[in-house]
PDB file of C-alpha atoms in Angstrom:
ATOM      1  CA  MET A 296     -58.172 -44.751 -37.381  1.00  0.00           C
ATOM      2  CA  ALA A 297     -60.417 -44.520 -34.159  1.00  0.00           C
ATOM      3  CA  ARG A 298     -58.984 -43.596 -30.852  1.00  0.00           C
ATOM      4  CA  SER A 299     -58.335 -46.408 -28.664  1.00  0.00           C
ATOM      5  CA  SER A 300     -59.699 -45.659 -25.309  1.00  0.00           C
ATOM      6  CA  ARG A 301     -58.427 -48.691 -23.642  1.00  0.00           C
ATOM      7  CA  SER A 302     -55.895 -47.621 -20.726  1.00  0.00           C
ATOM      8  CA  ASN A 303     -53.060 -49.302 -19.412  1.00  0.00           C
ATOM      9  CA  ASP A 304     -54.165 -48.473 -15.725  1.00  0.00           C
ATOM     10  CA  TRP A 305     -57.163 -50.886 -15.448  1.00  0.00           C
ATOM     11  CA  GLY A 306     -57.624 -53.146 -12.461  1.00  0.00           C
ATOM     12  CA  PHE A 307     -56.069 -52.832  -9.152  1.00  0.00           C
ATOM     13  CA  PRO A 308     -53.096 -52.132  -8.416  1.00  0.00           C
ATOM     14  CA  ARG A 309     -53.314 -48.899 -10.807  1.00  0.00           C
ATOM     15  CA  TRP A 310     -49.280 -49.375 -12.105  1.00  0.00           C
ATOM     16  CA  ARG A 311     -49.139 -45.326 -12.800  1.00  0.00           C
ATOM     17  CA  GLU A 312     -49.637 -42.885 -10.044  1.00  0.00           C
ATOM     18  CA  TYR A 313     -52.998 -40.417 -10.379  1.00  0.00           C
ATOM     19  CA  GLY A 314     -52.662 -37.892 -12.752  1.00  0.00           C
ATOM     20  CA  ALA A 315     -49.848 -39.085 -14.746  1.00  0.00           C
ATOM     21  CA  SER A 316     -49.879 -38.822 -18.478  1.00  0.00           C
ATOM     22  CA  ARG A 317     -48.738 -40.813 -21.193  1.00  0.00           C
ATOM     23  CA  GLU A 318     -47.282 -37.654 -23.128  1.00  0.00           C
ATOM     24  CA  ALA A 319     -43.524 -37.636 -22.749  1.00  0.00           C
ATOM     25  CA  THR A 320     -42.115 -35.306 -20.215  1.00  0.00           C
ATOM     26  CA  GLN A 321     -39.943 -32.450 -21.248  1.00  0.00           C
ATOM     27  CA  VAL A 322     -36.751 -32.644 -19.552  1.00  0.00           C
ATOM     28  CA  ARG A 323     -33.996 -29.652 -19.385  1.00  0.00           C
ATOM     29  CA  LEU A 324     -30.273 -30.710 -19.484  1.00  0.00           C
ATOM     30  CA  CYS A 325     -27.367 -29.118 -18.238  1.00  0.00           C
ATOM     31  CA  ASP A 326     -26.562 -26.274 -20.010  1.00  0.00           C
ATOM     32  CA  ARG A 327     -22.781 -26.708 -19.547  1.00  0.00           C
ATOM     33  CA  HIS A 328     -21.237 -28.002 -22.799  1.00  0.00           C
ATOM     34  CA  GLY A 329     -21.512 -31.371 -23.691  1.00  0.00           C
ATOM     35  CA  CYS A 330     -23.185 -32.500 -20.502  1.00  0.00           C
ATOM     36  CA  GLU A 331     -26.240 -34.974 -20.679  1.00  0.00           C
ATOM     37  CA  GLU A 332     -27.495 -34.719 -17.609  1.00  0.00           C
ATOM     38  CA  PRO A 333     -30.937 -33.199 -16.317  1.00  0.00           C
ATOM     39  CA  GLY A 334     -30.309 -29.833 -15.536  1.00  0.00           C
ATOM     40  CA  ASN A 335     -32.235 -29.427 -12.408  1.00  0.00           C
ATOM     41  CA  CYS A 336     -29.878 -26.682 -10.429  1.00  0.00           C
ATOM     42  CA  PRO A 337     -30.548 -22.910 -11.085  1.00  0.00           C
ATOM     43  CA  ALA A 338     -28.040 -20.701 -10.910  1.00  0.00           C
ATOM     44  CA  PRO A 339     -27.205 -17.156 -11.267  1.00  0.00           C
ATOM     45  CA  LYS A 340     -25.642 -15.502 -14.786  1.00  0.00           C
ATOM     46  CA  SER A 341     -24.818 -12.410 -12.730  1.00  0.00           C
ATOM     47  CA  PRO A 342     -25.678 -10.286  -9.746  1.00  0.00           C
ATOM     48  CA  ASN A 343     -29.106  -8.708  -9.870  1.00  0.00           C
ATOM     49  CA  SER A 344     -30.100 -10.472 -13.330  1.00  0.00           C
ATOM     50  CA  PRO A 345     -33.096 -12.730 -12.928  1.00  0.00           C
ATOM     51  CA  GLU A 346     -31.489 -15.138 -15.967  1.00  0.00           C
ATOM     52  CA  ARG A 347     -30.225 -18.281 -14.746  1.00  0.00           C
ATOM     53  CA  TRP A 348     -28.229 -21.041 -15.780  1.00  0.00           C
ATOM     54  CA  TYR A 349     -29.502 -24.613 -14.959  1.00  0.00           C
ATOM     55  CA  PHE A 350     -26.844 -27.008 -14.401  1.00  0.00           C
ATOM     56  CA  CYS A 351     -26.360 -30.872 -13.263  1.00  0.00           C
ATOM     57  CA  GLN A 352     -25.833 -31.255  -9.354  1.00  0.00           C
ATOM     58  CA  THR A 353     -21.658 -31.526 -10.456  1.00  0.00           C
ATOM     59  CA  HIS A 354     -21.472 -28.710 -12.461  1.00  0.00           C
ATOM     60  CA  ALA A 355     -23.443 -26.557 -10.292  1.00  0.00           C
ATOM     61  CA  ALA A 356     -21.085 -27.481  -7.732  1.00  0.00           C
ATOM     62  CA  GLU A 357     -18.319 -26.346 -10.032  1.00  0.00           C
ATOM     63  CA  TYR A 358     -19.740 -23.048 -10.663  1.00  0.00           C
ATOM     64  CA  ASN A 359     -20.298 -22.407  -7.365  1.00  0.00           C
ATOM     65  CA  ARG A 360     -17.046 -22.606  -5.860  1.00  0.00           C
ATOM     66  CA  GLY A 361     -16.241 -20.550  -8.744  1.00  0.00           C
ATOM     67  CA  TRP A 362     -18.948 -17.841  -8.253  1.00  0.00           C
ATOM     68  CA  ASN A 363     -17.902 -14.062  -6.702  1.00  0.00           C
ATOM     69  CA  TYR A 364     -20.619 -11.788  -5.969  1.00  0.00           C
ATOM     70  CA  PHE A 365     -18.527  -9.212  -5.656  1.00  0.00           C
ATOM     71  CA  GLU A 366     -16.558  -9.731  -8.609  1.00  0.00           C
ATOM     72  CA  GLY A 367     -15.081  -6.367 -10.224  1.00  0.00           C
ATOM     73  CA  LEU A 368     -16.336  -4.447  -7.100  1.00  0.00           C
ATOM     74  CA  ASP A 369     -14.028  -2.441  -4.354  1.00  0.00           C
ATOM     75  CA  ALA A 370     -14.502  -2.934  -0.930  1.00  0.00           C
ATOM     76  CA  GLU A 371     -16.254   0.260  -0.590  1.00  0.00           C
ATOM     77  CA  GLU A 372     -19.147  -0.684  -3.462  1.00  0.00           C
ATOM     78  CA  ALA A 373     -19.010  -4.071  -1.997  1.00  0.00           C
ATOM     79  CA  ALA A 374     -19.655  -3.235   1.384  1.00  0.00           C
ATOM     80  CA  ALA A 375     -22.461  -1.040  -0.143  1.00  0.00           C
ATOM     81  CA  ARG A 376     -24.401  -3.482  -2.064  1.00  0.00           C
ATOM     82  CA  GLU A 377     -24.099  -6.007   0.845  1.00  0.00           C
ATOM     83  CA  GLN A 378     -25.952  -3.453   3.363  1.00  0.00           C
ATOM     84  CA  ALA A 379     -28.461  -2.495   0.499  1.00  0.00           C
ATOM     85  CA  GLU A 380     -28.985  -6.212   0.031  1.00  0.00           C
ATOM     86  CA  ARG A 381     -29.535  -7.149   4.199  1.00  0.00           C
ATOM     87  CA  ARG A 382     -32.705  -4.535   4.189  1.00  0.00           C
ATOM     88  CA  ASP A 383     -34.806  -6.719   2.624  1.00  0.00           C
ATOM     89  CA  ALA A 384     -36.771  -9.778   4.986  1.00  0.00           C
ATOM     90  CA  SER A 385     -33.727 -12.332   4.607  1.00  0.00           C
ATOM     91  CA  GLY A 386     -31.645  -9.976   6.916  1.00  0.00           C
ATOM     92  CA  TYR A 387     -34.257 -10.494   9.908  1.00  0.00           C
ATOM     93  CA  GLU A 388     -32.446 -14.316  10.062  1.00  0.00           C
ATOM     94  CA  GLN A 389     -29.692 -12.928  11.028  1.00  0.00           C
ATOM     95  CA  SER A 390     -30.876 -10.284  13.338  1.00  0.00           C
ATOM     96  CA  ARG A 391     -33.222 -13.175  15.129  1.00  0.00           C
ATOM     97  CA  TYR A 392     -29.739 -15.335  15.407  1.00  0.00           C
ATOM     98  CA  GLN A 393     -28.154 -12.509  17.050  1.00  0.00           C
ATOM     99  CA  SER A 394     -31.377 -11.311  19.311  1.00  0.00           C
ATOM    100  CA  TRP A 395     -31.193  -7.787  18.873  1.00  0.00           C
ATOM    101  CA  ALA A 396     -34.127  -6.555  20.060  1.00  0.00           C
ATOM    102  CA  GLY A 397     -33.619  -5.998  23.779  1.00  0.00           C
ATOM    103  CA  SER A 398     -31.546  -3.508  25.774  1.00  0.00           C
ATOM    104  CA  GLY A 399     -27.990  -4.595  27.163  1.00  0.00           C
ATOM    105  CA  ASP A 400     -25.355  -5.723  25.297  1.00  0.00           C
ATOM    106  CA  GLY A 401     -27.519  -6.790  22.355  1.00  0.00           C
ATOM    107  CA  SER A 402     -26.916 -10.294  22.872  1.00  0.00           C
ATOM    108  CA  ARG A 403     -30.372 -11.013  24.868  1.00  0.00           C
ATOM    109  CA  SER A 404     -33.444 -10.711  23.239  1.00  0.00           C
ATOM    110  CA  ARG A 405     -36.332  -8.287  24.672  1.00  0.00           C
ATOM    111  CA  ASP A 406     -38.155 -11.700  26.152  1.00  0.00           C
ATOM    112  CA  GLU A 407     -34.969 -12.742  27.416  1.00  0.00           C
ATOM    113  CA  MET A 408     -34.750  -9.661  29.435  1.00  0.00           C
ATOM    114  CA  ARG A 409     -37.988  -9.752  30.792  1.00  0.00           C
ATOM    115  CA  ALA A 410     -36.998 -13.369  31.834  1.00  0.00           C
ATOM    116  CA  LEU A 411     -34.445 -11.575  33.799  1.00  0.00           C
ATOM    117  CA  GLU A 412     -36.558  -9.169  35.296  1.00  0.00           C
ATOM    118  CA  VAL A 413     -38.760 -11.685  36.840  1.00  0.00           C
ATOM    119  CA  LEU A 414     -35.647 -13.927  37.921  1.00  0.00           C
ATOM    120  CA  GLU A 415     -34.145 -10.325  39.046  1.00  0.00           C
ATOM    121  CA  LEU A 416     -30.883 -10.618  37.803  1.00  0.00           C
ATOM    122  CA  GLU A 417     -28.519  -8.370  35.604  1.00  0.00           C
ATOM    123  CA  THR A 418     -28.146  -8.909  32.019  1.00  0.00           C
ATOM    124  CA  ASP A 419     -24.865 -10.551  31.788  1.00  0.00           C
ATOM    125  CA  ALA A 420     -25.701 -13.937  34.216  1.00  0.00           C
ATOM    126  CA  THR A 421     -24.546 -16.687  33.373  1.00  0.00           C
ATOM    127  CA  PHE A 422     -26.933 -19.615  32.650  1.00  0.00           C
ATOM    128  CA  ASP A 423     -25.502 -21.048  36.268  1.00  0.00           C
ATOM    129  CA  ASP A 424     -26.682 -17.908  37.606  1.00  0.00           C
ATOM    130  CA  ILE A 425     -30.379 -18.346  35.854  1.00  0.00           C
ATOM    131  CA  ARG A 426     -30.483 -21.515  37.130  1.00  0.00           C
ATOM    132  CA  LEU A 427     -29.906 -20.707  40.490  1.00  0.00           C
ATOM    133  CA  ALA A 428     -32.050 -18.339  40.783  1.00  0.00           C
ATOM    134  CA  TRP A 429     -34.941 -20.073  39.611  1.00  0.00           C
ATOM    135  CA  ARG A 430     -34.648 -22.852  41.980  1.00  0.00           C
ATOM    136  CA  ARG A 431     -33.909 -20.508  44.795  1.00  0.00           C
ATOM    137  CA  MET A 432     -37.137 -18.340  43.692  1.00  0.00           C
ATOM    138  CA  ALA A 433     -39.461 -21.909  42.373  1.00  0.00           C
ATOM    139  CA  LYS A 434     -38.794 -23.393  46.276  1.00  0.00           C
ATOM    140  CA  SER A 435     -39.975 -19.981  48.124  1.00  0.00           C
ATOM    141  CA  ASN A 436     -43.025 -19.440  45.781  1.00  0.00           C
ATOM    142  CA  HIS A 437     -44.230 -23.013  45.106  1.00  0.00           C
ATOM    143  CA  PRO A 438     -48.314 -23.687  45.698  1.00  0.00           C
ATOM    144  CA  ASP A 439     -47.045 -26.424  48.295  1.00  0.00           C
ATOM    145  CA  VAL A 440     -44.868 -24.730  50.380  1.00  0.00           C
ATOM    146  CA  ARG A 441     -47.534 -21.790  50.497  1.00  0.00           C
ATOM    147  CA  PRO A 442     -50.771 -23.496  49.674  1.00  0.00           C
ATOM    148  CA  GLY A 443     -53.593 -21.039  48.991  1.00  0.00           C
ATOM    149  CA  ASP A 444     -51.440 -18.039  48.402  1.00  0.00           C
ATOM    150  CA  LYS A 445     -52.728 -16.905  45.049  1.00  0.00           C
ATOM    151  CA  ASP A 446     -49.842 -14.155  44.240  1.00  0.00           C
ATOM    152  CA  ALA A 447     -47.448 -17.194  44.826  1.00  0.00           C
ATOM    153  CA  ALA A 448     -48.741 -18.902  42.597  1.00  0.00           C
ATOM    154  CA  LYS A 449     -48.769 -16.706  40.162  1.00  0.00           C
ATOM    155  CA  ARG A 450     -45.340 -15.667  40.728  1.00  0.00           C
ATOM    156  CA  PHE A 451     -44.572 -19.571  40.548  1.00  0.00           C
ATOM    157  CA  GLN A 452     -46.078 -19.380  37.011  1.00  0.00           C
ATOM    158  CA  ALA A 453     -44.473 -16.061  35.654  1.00  0.00           C
ATOM    159  CA  ILE A 454     -40.622 -17.943  37.383  1.00  0.00           C
ATOM    160  CA  GLN A 455     -41.295 -21.130  35.427  1.00  0.00           C
ATOM    161  CA  ALA A 456     -42.196 -19.048  31.736  1.00  0.00           C
ATOM    162  CA  ALA A 457     -38.720 -16.834  32.571  1.00  0.00           C
ATOM    163  CA  TYR A 458     -36.847 -20.018  33.355  1.00  0.00           C
ATOM    164  CA  GLU A 459     -38.202 -21.557  29.938  1.00  0.00           C
ATOM    165  CA  VAL A 460     -37.491 -18.812  27.667  1.00  0.00           C
ATOM    166  CA  LEU A 461     -33.548 -18.389  29.193  1.00  0.00           C
ATOM    167  CA  ARG A 462     -33.426 -22.343  28.727  1.00  0.00           C
ATOM    168  CA  THR A 463     -34.725 -22.446  25.224  1.00  0.00           C
ATOM    169  CA  ALA A 464     -32.713 -19.286  24.486  1.00  0.00           C
ATOM    170  CA  GLU A 465     -29.312 -21.171  25.713  1.00  0.00           C
ATOM    171  CA  GLU A 466     -30.202 -24.172  23.506  1.00  0.00           C
ATOM    172  CA  ARG A 467     -30.533 -22.181  20.877  1.00  0.00           C
ATOM    173  CA  ARG A 468     -27.021 -20.503  21.286  1.00  0.00           C
ATOM    174  CA  THR A 469     -25.126 -23.475  22.388  1.00  0.00           C
ATOM    175  CA  TRP A 470     -26.804 -26.201  19.708  1.00  0.00           C
ATOM    176  CA  LYS A 471     -24.152 -27.359  17.446  1.00  0.00           C
ATOM    177  CA  PRO A 472     -24.790 -30.224  14.645  1.00  0.00           C
ATOM    178  CA  ALA A 473     -24.094 -33.601  15.734  1.00  0.00           C
TER     179      ALA A 473
END
């Protein structure tokens, strides 16, 4: 029998999305015995193993509640493994959060430290101190107060940039989900 050349996609609008085929799509089922739901949530079979279980969302949540990455290790080995795994790029997310790149007590980044120098403040200045110093320096170096003074205009721009850096850092530190 000749192959049918007729398509279900005649006319406008198309009844299927572009690139859809008529063949059946293969669905991976949940690896939990007796579950018929699609298994689209990967879960590790063991630490440092590329093999994965594929569970439905319900069974993945159940598996994750009982998962202990450091099972079978004493505290010393667990700490050593945690330290070794923080050496890759995933550890940088924590360091960005803690902003360890600057001097001082480690709570401010290098950019924040430079901004504090511009505003002539100490490293332990609170945000209220920062706001007061910014207002004082911005008022004294504003181009409307000192018209024609190019040095004052540059200082004013530096003061504004420093305040923006410190304000966004403070917002990032104090942000809480709604």
